[in-house]
Structure formats: C-alpha cells, structure tokens
Coordinates of C-alpha atoms and ligand atoms in Angstrom, one line a residue:
X452 CA 11.5 28.8 21.6
X453 CA 11.4 28.6 17.9
X454 CA 9.2 26.4 15.8
X455 CA 10.8 23.3 14.3
X456 CA 9.4 22.6 10.9
X457 CA 7.9 19.2 10.0
X458 CA 10.6 18.7 7.4
X459 CA 13.2 19.3 10.0
X460 CA 11.7 16.9 12.5
X461 CA 11.5 14.2 9.7
X462 CA 15.1 14.8 8.7
X463 CA 16.3 14.5 12.2
X464 CA 14.1 11.4 12.8
X465 CA 15.5 9.7 9.7
X466 CA 19.0 10.3 10.9
X467 CA 18.3 9.1 14.4
X468 CA 16.5 5.9 13.1
X469 CA 19.5 5.1 11.0
X470 CA 21.9 5.5 13.9
X471 CA 19.7 3.4 16.1
X472 CA 19.3 0.6 13.5
X473 CA 23.0 0.5 12.8
X474 CA 23.6 -0.1 16.5
X475 CA 20.9 -2.7 16.7
X476 CA 21.8 -4.5 13.5
X477 CA 25.5 -3.9 12.7
X478 CA 25.2 -5.6 9.3
X479 CA 22.9 -2.8 8.3
X480 CA 25.8 -0.4 8.9
X481 CA 28.0 -2.5 6.6
X482 CA 25.2 -2.5 4.0
X483 CA 24.8 1.3 4.2
X484 CA 28.6 1.9 3.8
X485 CA 28.7 -0.6 0.9
X486 CA 25.9 1.3 -0.9
X487 CA 27.6 4.7 -0.3
X488 CA 30.8 3.4 -1.9
X489 CA 29.0 2.1 -4.9
X490 CA 27.1 5.4 -5.3
X491 CA 30.2 7.5 -5.0
X492 CA 31.9 5.4 -7.7
X493 CA 28.9 5.4 -10.1
X494 CA 28.4 9.2 -9.8
X495 CA 32.1 9.8 -10.3
X496 CA 32.0 8.1 -13.7
X497 CA 28.5 9.1 -14.9
X498 CA 28.2 12.8 -15.7
X499 CA 24.8 12.5 -17.4
X500 CA 23.3 10.8 -14.3
X501 CA 24.6 13.6 -12.1
X502 CA 23.1 16.2 -14.4
X503 CA 19.8 14.4 -14.4
X504 CA 19.7 14.0 -10.6
X505 CA 20.6 17.6 -10.1
X506 CA 18.0 18.9 -12.5
X507 CA 15.3 16.8 -10.8
X508 CA 16.5 18.0 -7.4
X509 CA 17.3 14.4 -6.4
X510 CA 21.1 14.4 -6.0
X511 CA 21.5 15.8 -2.5
X512 CA 19.0 13.4 -1.0
X513 CA 20.4 10.3 -2.5
X514 CA 22.9 9.9 0.4
X515 CA 20.2 10.1 3.1
X516 CA 17.2 8.6 1.2
X517 CA 16.0 5.5 2.8
X518 CA 12.8 3.9 3.9
X519 CA 11.9 1.7 6.8
X520 CA 9.0 -0.7 7.7
X521 CA 7.0 -1.5 10.8
X522 CA 4.0 -3.8 11.5
X523 CA 1.2 -2.9 13.9
X524 CA -1.4 -5.1 15.5
X525 CA -4.6 -3.0 16.0
X526 CA -6.6 -0.1 14.7
X527 CA -5.7 1.8 17.8
X528 CA -2.0 1.4 17.0
X529 CA -2.4 2.2 13.3
X530 CA -4.2 5.5 14.0
X531 CA -1.7 6.5 16.7
X532 CA 1.1 5.9 14.2
X533 CA -0.7 8.0 11.6
X534 CA -0.9 10.9 14.1
X535 CA 2.7 10.5 15.1
X536 CA 4.0 10.6 11.5
X537 CA 1.8 13.6 10.6
X538 CA 4.0 15.6 13.1
X539 CA 6.9 14.9 10.7
X540 CA 4.9 15.8 7.6
X541 CA 4.4 12.1 6.6
X542 CA 0.9 11.0 5.3
X543 CA -0.5 7.7 4.3
X544 CA -0.2 7.1 0.5
X545 CA -1.6 4.1 -1.3
X546 CA -3.3 0.9 -0.1
X547 CA -1.5 -2.4 -0.5
X548 CA -3.3 -5.7 0.1
X549 CA -0.7 -8.4 0.6
X550 CA -3.2 -11.1 1.6
X551 CA -3.5 -11.9 -2.1
X552 CA 0.2 -13.1 -1.8
X553 CA -0.5 -15.2 1.3
X554 CA 0.7 -12.5 3.8
X555 CA -1.9 -11.7 6.4
X556 CA -1.4 -7.9 6.4
X557 CA -2.6 -4.8 4.5
X558 CA -0.4 -1.7 4.3
X559 CA 0.2 1.9 3.4
X560 CA 3.3 4.1 3.3
X561 CA 3.7 7.2 5.3
X562 CA 5.6 9.8 3.3
X563 CA 6.0 13.5 2.4
X564 CA 3.8 14.6 -0.5
X565 CA 5.2 17.6 -2.4
X566 CA 8.3 18.0 -4.5
X567 CA 9.7 20.6 -2.1
X568 CA 9.1 18.4 1.0
X569 CA 10.5 15.3 -0.7
X570 CA 13.6 17.1 -1.7
X571 CA 14.3 18.1 1.9
X572 CA 14.0 14.5 3.0
X573 CA 12.1 11.7 1.4
X574 CA 12.0 9.3 4.4
X575 CA 9.0 6.9 4.2
X576 CA 7.7 4.2 6.5
X577 CA 5.9 1.2 5.0
X578 CA 3.4 0.3 7.6
X579 CA 1.4 -2.9 7.8
X580 CA -1.6 -3.8 9.9
X581 CA -1.9 -7.4 10.9
X582 CA -5.2 -9.0 9.8
X583 CA -6.4 -10.9 12.9
X584 CA -9.3 -12.4 10.9
X585 CA -6.6 -14.7 9.5
X586 CA -6.6 -16.5 12.9
X587 CA -9.4 -19.0 12.6
X588 CA -9.3 -20.3 16.1
X589 CA -11.6 -18.0 18.0
X590 CA -10.2 -18.6 21.4
X591 CA -6.6 -17.8 20.2
X592 CA -7.8 -14.8 18.2
X593 CA -9.5 -13.3 21.3
X594 CA -6.5 -13.9 23.4
X595 CA -4.3 -12.1 20.8
X596 CA -6.8 -9.2 20.6
X597 CA -6.7 -8.9 24.4
X598 CA -2.9 -8.7 24.4
X599 CA -2.8 -6.1 21.7
X600 CA -5.5 -4.1 23.4
X601 CA -3.4 -3.9 26.5
X602 CA -0.2 -2.8 24.7
X603 CA 0.8 0.9 24.8
X604 CA 3.2 1.7 22.0
X605 CA 3.3 5.4 22.7
X606 CA 4.2 6.8 26.1
X607 CA 1.8 9.2 27.7
X608 CA 4.3 12.0 27.2
X609 CA 4.5 11.3 23.4
X610 CA 0.7 11.3 23.2
X611 CA 0.6 14.7 25.0
X612 CA 3.1 16.1 22.5
X613 CA 1.1 14.8 19.6
X614 CA -2.0 16.4 21.0
X615 CA -0.1 19.6 21.5
X616 CA 0.9 19.5 17.8
X617 CA -2.6 18.8 16.7
X618 CA -4.0 21.8 18.6
X619 CA -1.3 24.3 17.8
X620 CA 0.0 23.1 14.4
X621 CA 3.6 22.9 15.4
X622 CA 6.2 21.9 18.0
X623 CA 8.8 24.2 19.4
X624 CA 12.5 23.7 20.4
X625 CA 12.6 21.4 23.4
X626 CA 9.2 19.9 22.7
X627 CA 10.4 18.9 19.2
X628 CA 13.5 17.4 20.7
X629 CA 11.5 15.4 23.2
X630 CA 9.1 14.3 20.6
X631 CA 12.0 12.9 18.6
X632 CA 13.4 11.0 21.6
X633 CA 10.0 9.6 22.5
X634 CA 9.2 8.6 18.9
X635 CA 12.5 6.8 18.5
X636 CA 11.5 4.7 21.6
X637 CA 8.4 3.5 19.8
X638 CA 10.4 1.8 17.1
X639 CA 13.2 0.5 19.3
X640 CA 14.0 -3.3 19.5
X641 CA 13.0 -5.0 22.8
X642 CA 15.0 -8.1 23.5
X643 CA 12.6 -9.1 26.3
X644 CA 9.4 -10.6 24.9
X645 CA 6.0 -9.6 26.1
X646 CA 4.5 -13.1 25.8
X647 CA 5.6 -16.4 27.2
X648 CA 7.6 -18.8 25.1
X649 CA 4.7 -21.3 24.7
X650 CA 2.4 -18.6 23.2
X651 CA 5.3 -17.4 21.0
X652 CA 5.8 -20.9 19.6
X653 CA 2.1 -21.3 19.0
X654 CA 1.9 -17.9 17.1
X655 CA 5.0 -18.8 15.2
X656 CA 3.4 -22.0 14.0
X657 CA 0.4 -20.1 12.9
X658 CA 2.4 -17.5 11.0
X659 CA 5.8 -15.9 11.8
X660 CA 4.4 -12.4 11.1
X661 CA 1.8 -12.9 13.8
X662 CA 4.5 -13.9 16.3
X663 CA 6.6 -10.9 15.2
X664 CA 3.8 -8.4 15.8
X665 CA 2.2 -9.8 18.9
X666 CA 5.1 -11.1 21.0
X667 CA 7.0 -7.8 21.5
X668 CA 6.4 -4.5 23.4
X669 CA 6.2 -2.4 20.3
X670 CA 6.4 -2.1 16.5
X671 CA 10.2 -2.4 16.2
X672 CA 11.6 -1.1 13.0
X673 CA 12.2 -4.3 10.9
X674 CA 14.5 -2.8 8.2
X675 CA 15.9 0.3 6.7
X676 CA 16.8 0.8 3.1
X677 CA 19.5 3.0 1.6
X678 CA 19.0 4.0 -2.1
X679 CA 21.5 3.1 -4.8
X680 CA 21.9 4.1 -8.4
X681 CA 23.1 0.6 -9.4
X682 CA 21.3 -2.2 -7.6
X683 CA 22.7 -5.0 -9.9
X684 CA 26.1 -4.0 -8.6
X685 CA 24.9 -3.8 -5.0
X686 CA 23.5 -7.4 -5.4
X687 CA 26.7 -8.7 -6.8
X688 CA 28.7 -7.0 -4.1
X689 CA 26.6 -8.5 -1.3
X690 CA 27.2 -11.9 -2.7
X691 CA 30.9 -11.2 -3.1
X692 CA 31.1 -10.2 0.6
X693 CA 29.3 -13.4 1.7
X694 CA 26.2 -11.5 2.8
X695 CA 23.1 -13.7 2.6
X696 CA 21.2 -11.8 -0.1
X697 CA 17.7 -12.4 -1.4
X698 CA 17.7 -14.6 -4.4
X699 CA 16.2 -12.2 -6.9
X700 CA 15.9 -8.4 -7.3
X701 CA 12.2 -7.6 -7.1
X702 CA 10.5 -5.3 -9.6
X703 CA 11.3 -4.4 -13.2
X704 CA 14.5 -5.7 -14.9
X705 CA 17.7 -3.7 -15.5
X706 CA 17.0 -0.9 -18.0
X707 CA 18.6 2.3 -19.4
X708 CA 15.7 4.3 -18.0
X709 CA 14.9 2.8 -14.7
X710 CA 11.2 2.6 -13.9
X711 CA 9.4 2.4 -10.5
X712 CA 11.4 0.5 -7.9
X713 CA 13.8 -2.4 -7.7
X714 CA 14.6 -3.9 -4.4
X715 CA 16.9 -6.5 -2.8
X716 CA 17.8 -7.3 0.8
X717 CA 19.9 -9.3 3.1
X718 CA 17.8 -11.9 4.9
X719 CA 16.6 -11.5 8.4
X720 CA 19.0 -12.4 11.2
X721 CA 18.4 -14.6 14.2
X722 CA 18.4 -12.4 17.4
X723 CA 18.5 -13.4 21.0
X724 CA 15.3 -12.9 22.9
X725 CA 14.4 -13.6 26.5
X726 CA 10.9 -14.9 27.1
X727 CA 9.0 -15.2 30.4
X728 CA 7.8 -18.7 31.1
X729 CA 4.5 -19.7 32.7
X730 CA 6.5 -21.4 35.5
X731 CA 8.1 -18.1 36.4
X732 CA 11.5 -18.7 34.9
X733 CA 13.0 -16.9 31.9
X734 CA 13.8 -18.7 28.7
X735 CA 16.5 -17.6 26.3
X736 CA 15.6 -18.2 22.7
X737 CA 15.7 -16.4 19.3
X738 CA 13.6 -14.5 16.9
X739 CA 14.2 -13.9 13.2
X740 CA 12.6 -10.9 11.6
X741 CA 14.9 -8.0 11.0
X742 CA 16.9 -7.4 7.9
X743 CA 18.5 -4.7 5.6
X744 CA 17.2 -3.7 2.2
X745 CA 18.6 -1.8 -0.8
X746 CA 16.4 0.1 -3.3
X747 CA 16.9 1.7 -6.7
X748 CA 14.2 4.1 -7.7
X749 CA 13.3 5.1 -11.2
X750 CA 10.6 7.1 -12.9
X751 CA 7.0 7.2 -11.6
X752 CA 4.5 5.7 -14.1
X753 CA 1.1 7.1 -15.1
X754 CA -1.9 4.8 -14.7
X755 CA -1.3 3.7 -18.3
X756 CA 2.3 2.9 -17.6
X757 CA 1.4 1.2 -14.3
X758 CA -1.1 -1.0 -16.2
X759 CA 1.6 -2.0 -18.7
X760 CA 4.0 -2.8 -15.8
X761 CA 1.4 -5.0 -14.1
X762 CA 0.6 -6.8 -17.3
X763 CA 4.2 -7.6 -18.1
X764 CA 5.0 -8.7 -14.6
X765 CA 2.0 -11.0 -14.6
X766 CA 3.1 -12.4 -17.9
X767 CA 6.5 -13.1 -16.5
X768 CA 5.2 -14.8 -13.4
X769 CA 2.8 -16.9 -15.5
X770 CA 5.9 -18.3 -17.1
X771 CA 8.3 -18.5 -14.0
X772 CA 7.5 -18.2 -10.3
X773 CA 10.7 -17.3 -8.3
X774 CA 11.2 -20.3 -6.0
X775 CA 12.6 -18.2 -3.1
X776 CA 15.8 -20.3 -3.0
X777 CA 17.3 -18.9 -6.1
X778 CA 17.5 -22.1 -8.1
X779 CA 15.5 -20.5 -10.9
X780 CA 16.8 -16.9 -10.4
X781 CA 18.6 -16.9 -13.8
X782 CA 15.6 -18.2 -15.7
X783 CA 13.4 -15.6 -13.9
X784 CA 15.7 -12.7 -14.8
X785 CA 15.8 -13.8 -18.5
X786 CA 12.0 -14.1 -18.7
X787 CA 11.5 -10.8 -17.0
X788 CA 13.9 -9.2 -19.5
X789 CA 12.0 -10.8 -22.4
X790 CA 8.6 -9.7 -21.3
X791 CA 9.7 -6.1 -20.5
X792 CA 11.2 -5.7 -24.0
X793 CA 7.6 -4.4 -24.7
X794 CA 8.2 -1.5 -22.3
X795 CA 9.8 1.5 -24.1
X796 CA 13.2 2.2 -22.7
X797 CA 13.7 5.8 -23.8
X798 CA 12.6 8.8 -21.8
X799 CA 11.2 10.6 -24.9
X800 CA 9.2 7.6 -25.9
X801 CA 7.9 7.2 -22.3
X802 CA 6.8 10.8 -22.4
X803 CA 5.2 10.7 -25.9
X804 CA 3.3 7.6 -25.0
X805 CA 2.1 9.1 -21.7
X806 CA 3.6 6.2 -19.7
X807 CA 5.6 8.2 -17.1
X808 CA 5.8 11.5 -15.2
X809 CA 8.4 14.1 -15.9
X810 CA 9.8 17.1 -14.1
X811 CA 10.2 20.1 -16.4
X812 CA 12.8 22.7 -15.8
X813 CA 14.4 25.7 -17.6
X814 CA 17.6 24.7 -19.4
X815 CA 19.9 27.6 -18.6
X816 CA 22.5 26.2 -21.1
X817 CA 20.4 27.5 -23.9
X818 CA 20.7 31.3 -23.8
X819 CA 18.9 32.3 -27.1
X820 CA 15.4 33.6 -26.4
X821 CA 12.5 31.5 -27.8
X822 CA 10.5 33.3 -30.5
X823 CA 7.0 34.5 -29.5
X824 CA 5.1 31.6 -31.0
X825 CA 7.5 29.2 -29.3
X826 CA 6.6 30.1 -25.8
X827 CA 4.4 27.0 -25.2
X828 CA 5.7 24.0 -23.5
X829 CA 5.9 21.8 -26.6
X830 CA 8.1 24.2 -28.6
X831 CA 10.1 25.1 -25.5
X832 CA 10.9 21.5 -25.1
X833 CA 11.5 20.8 -28.8
X834 CA 14.0 23.7 -28.9
X835 CA 15.8 22.7 -25.8
X836 CA 14.8 25.7 -23.7
X837 CA 13.1 23.3 -21.3
X838 CA 14.5 20.0 -20.2
X839 CA 12.6 17.1 -18.8
X840 CA 13.8 14.6 -16.2
X841 CA 12.2 11.7 -14.4
X842 CA 10.0 12.3 -11.4
X843 CA 11.2 9.6 -9.0
X844 CA 8.7 7.0 -7.9
X845 CA 8.2 7.4 -4.1
X846 CA 5.8 4.5 -3.4
X847 CA 5.9 0.7 -3.2
X848 CA 4.8 -2.3 -5.3
X849 CA 2.6 -4.9 -3.8
X850 CA 4.1 -7.9 -5.6
X851 CA 7.7 -6.8 -4.6
X852 CA 6.6 -6.1 -1.0
X853 CA 5.2 -9.6 -0.8
X854 CA 8.5 -10.9 -2.2
X855 CA 10.4 -9.0 0.5
X856 CA 8.1 -10.3 3.2
X857 CA 8.4 -13.9 2.0
X858 CA 12.2 -13.9 1.8
X859 CA 12.3 -13.1 5.5
X860 CA 9.8 -15.6 6.6
X861 CA 11.6 -18.8 6.0
X862 CA 9.4 -20.8 8.2
X863 CA 6.2 -19.4 6.6
X864 CA 4.3 -22.3 5.1
X865 CA 2.7 -20.6 2.2
X866 CA -0.8 -21.2 3.5
X867 CA -3.4 -20.1 1.0
X868 CA -6.2 -18.2 2.5
X869 CA -8.6 -15.6 1.2
X870 CA -9.4 -12.4 3.0
X871 CA -11.5 -9.7 1.5
X872 CA -9.7 -6.8 -0.1
X873 CA -10.7 -4.5 2.5
X874 CA -9.6 -1.0 2.0
X875 CA -12.6 0.4 3.9
X876 CA -11.7 -1.6 6.9
X877 CA -8.0 -0.4 6.7
X878 CA -9.0 3.3 6.3
X879 CA -11.4 3.1 9.2
X880 CA -8.6 1.6 11.4
X881 CA -6.3 4.3 10.2
X882 CA -8.8 7.0 11.0
X883 CA -8.2 8.7 7.6
X884 CA -8.3 7.8 3.9
X885 CA -5.1 7.0 2.1
X886 CA -3.9 9.4 -0.6
X887 CA -4.0 8.4 -4.2
X888 CA -0.6 7.4 -5.5
X889 CA -0.9 9.0 -9.0
X890 CA -2.4 12.4 -8.0
X891 CA 0.8 13.7 -6.4
X892 CA 3.0 12.9 -9.4
X893 CA 0.5 14.5 -11.6
X894 CA 0.5 17.6 -9.5
X895 CA 4.3 17.8 -9.4
X896 CA 4.5 17.5 -13.2
X897 CA 1.9 20.1 -13.8
X898 CA 3.5 22.6 -11.4
X899 CA 6.8 22.1 -13.1
X900 CA 5.3 22.8 -16.5
X901 CA 3.5 25.9 -15.2
X902 CA 6.7 27.2 -13.7
X903 CA 8.6 26.9 -17.0
X904 CA 5.8 28.6 -19.1
X905 CA 5.6 31.4 -16.6
X906 CA 9.4 31.9 -16.7
X907 CA 9.4 32.4 -20.4
X908 CA 6.3 34.5 -20.5
X909 CA 7.8 36.8 -17.9
X910 CA 11.0 37.1 -20.0
X911 CA 8.7 37.9 -22.8
X912 CA 7.0 40.7 -21.0
X913 CA 10.4 42.1 -19.9
X914 CA 11.6 42.2 -23.5
Ligands
OOG1677 C1 7.6 -4.8 4.8 C2 8.1 -5.5 3.5 C3 7.8 -4.6 2.3 C4 9.1 -3.0 0.8 O1 10.1 -2.2 0.7 O2 8.4 -3.3 -0.2 C5 8.8 -3.5 2.1 C6 7.9 -5.6 6.0 O3 8.6 -6.7 6.0 O4 7.3 -5.3 7.1 O5 9.5 -3.1 3.0
NI1678 NI1 11.2 -2.1 2.4

C-alpha cells in the first residue's frame, strides 16, 4: 500500500466536506455555484488579476479554496481535533479571543503552513472552544461539563488511525481512505439531539452558542466558505436572488489592492431537530446555527500594517457601530472608506512602507541579463527582472469573526461579561502552542527573495 501524503488527505477531505455540506445545506450549493460564476466572469475580463494570481501560485486553488468552522466543548475535544487535523497537515495558527466581543469562545485556525502546502490546498478550519466559565450557575455548569465529558466525538477506529499516524508518520492506502470516512463523520450534522428539549431551551436562553455546542452528538461543521475575487458583487448578487445576506461585509473596505480578509454570509437557517423528552416521548423542534459564508482574501500585513488596520477599524467603530440589522450599513461603509483612506492603496507603497508581505518571483518576460552590480534584490526589482505579488492572508480577524458569529445568533442578547484573555488556558486545552501568524508570511517572503537572488547568481556563474 502506498503512502498518501498529508496534502492529498487534506485535499480529499476538503472536497468531501464540501459535498457533504451541499447535501446537508442545499443553499450552500447555490452560494458556491453563484461564487464560481462570478469568479469565472471576473477572471475572463481581468488579465492583470489572472497574471497576479498565477505569479503568486494562487490561481488554481481559487476554485477549491474555502474554509469551514466548528465549535468544541472541552479540552479533550480540542486536543483530539488538533491531532486529527495534523494528519492532514493542518496546524493551529493564531489565538482569537472573542469574549471581548461578547461571544463566550476562544479560537484558533487549523491550516497548512508553507507556501508549497498552501498552493496544493489551503483548506482551513476555524475552531472555537466554548468557555464554560461563562456559565455562572454552578449546578448547570457542572451538568454541562458532565455531558461534554461523556461525549465521544471520535470513533475508536478513528483514534486508532490517528495513533497509527503519530507513531509511523503517515497513513497508507486503505487506512487513509478509512481515516477520511471516519473524519467526515465527526463533522456530520445529527438531526437527533443529545439532550432533552428542556435542557436545550435552558441552554438557549443562556446563550445560543452554548446550546449549539452542548446539545448535539458532535462538532457539526457550521459553515463552509468559497473564495471570491469580488465580494461586493457577491453581496449584491445574494440580495438580488433574495438570499438573506448579512447586513455588512466584515473587514476592510473595497480597495484596488485588497488587504487581509473581507467576509459576508447568508444567515443561519432553521433546521428540524428531534429532541428526547424527560417523559420518554420525542419532541420535534428546530435549531438555528448553520450558514454559508463568502470570503475575499487580500495581501497579508506585517505587524506594522496590522497595527494600522486595527487603528483604522477602531476609529471607524468609534464613529459607527453596525447595528446588525443593516439600518446603518450605508453609513458604516462610508465611514470605513473615510478612515481607510489613510491606508496606502498601491502595492509599491505598501512594500516601501513595510506594511505588507510580498512573494518575489523571476519575471521571465525580461530576457536581458542584469549587470553584475544589479544582482541584488533591490536592483533586480527596480529593473523588472523580479516581480513582486501579494502573499495572500490565510488567517482570520477577531472583530470580523465576532461579526459573523453575531449575525447568526439572532436570539443572543448581547450580554456583557468579562473573561480573562486566556491564551495559556487555550493552549493547555489544545495540548500545543499556537503558531505565530506573522512568522510564516515572513518565511514565505524571505524564501522567495532568496530563490530569486540565487537564480540570478547562478546565471551569473554560468556566463
Ligand atoms: C465561526 C465564525 C467565525 C470566520 O470566518 O471569521 C468565522 C463560527 O461561527 O463558529 O468563521
Ligand atoms: Ni468563517
């Protein structure tokens, strides 16, 4: 039996998840087709964009690039999920504390790390751990902890396959196939609830997220996200088709040079659930949690660029807070545009001011050889021997993520509460530390510069 690479396992997993979610939530299939049509049309009419995506090695994966999200209830579940994703070459990057926005979770994103692995398939899973310290009623909290402790989200066979991977470093043929099937089951939707309807209602009143995590048999995938090259158009198109879209696009405003990440979504749908009842009967009711999202990714920012982004977003929100219903959506967009006028919107300027990360590559269109004293990256770039293209941001934004959560939690009373920003607690639940967001972009940029310089010094030697 031949070894199946982690990249291959992840690629197949992403495809299988997409198929499963389209069956579970048919509107997601509509959304995905809509985004594909928009992308095809945009790429047909924008030659420069196609060139840029090709040079940065980002064109092929556009069609299959998407992320998903899950929510888990305990340290045991979070660490099991970490081990599961590592079989697919996905590692925890970044720590997002959403309690600051009134959401009782903290999160990370499991994703591939290197440029080569990302270009094979960039599937990521935003993973949130419920913060049970949010439940102030001790009796209820202990009851919930007990339920979560009993829950087994991974089958014994899946755990055995993960162990096998951890001891041998890979999975072969049929084992990899079985691993995929078993993994898919972890994220499947269960229409029969694991708690009775009274407890469900009690948890719902406390916070809809708690009900969503605790009441079911596993961490069902709660959305998938195709990537578009024109999210404004996707937002308009959703509205045109009568799809119940989120009121605002999260993240930075529309720009010539897109930065970081912009997101929108259709709101979560009400789904039929069968609950057991303490009197032994079954009660048919509904649950609202699962939705479909669209993302547009732009260039990754350096710490300096990220600080500027954070400052401008804070300034925007100090002036207008999106009301969630869309009544002040226009005003919010205008204010966002005004504040972000201070963010350079030109790739060369972003590079010169060290605000963003770039992928450098040899420009084969220029055939003249550089002169000896020009074989450094600065001159190579100035003379067009080397081109530079955006390194795409692969991570998430805490304020945007909170906005996505909130738009799907209609019944959430925005209770204010304070929980400690507790990265240590999260990492100890995870059983590992989370990777730094910036380090990997830095490494990709450096590697691309080294490759270009080496290319021209080799040519130089051959002369
Ligand atoms: C996750 C919401 C955040 C994103 O893309 O920022 C998110 C969730 O609802 O579980 O998916
Ligand atoms: Ni998302």
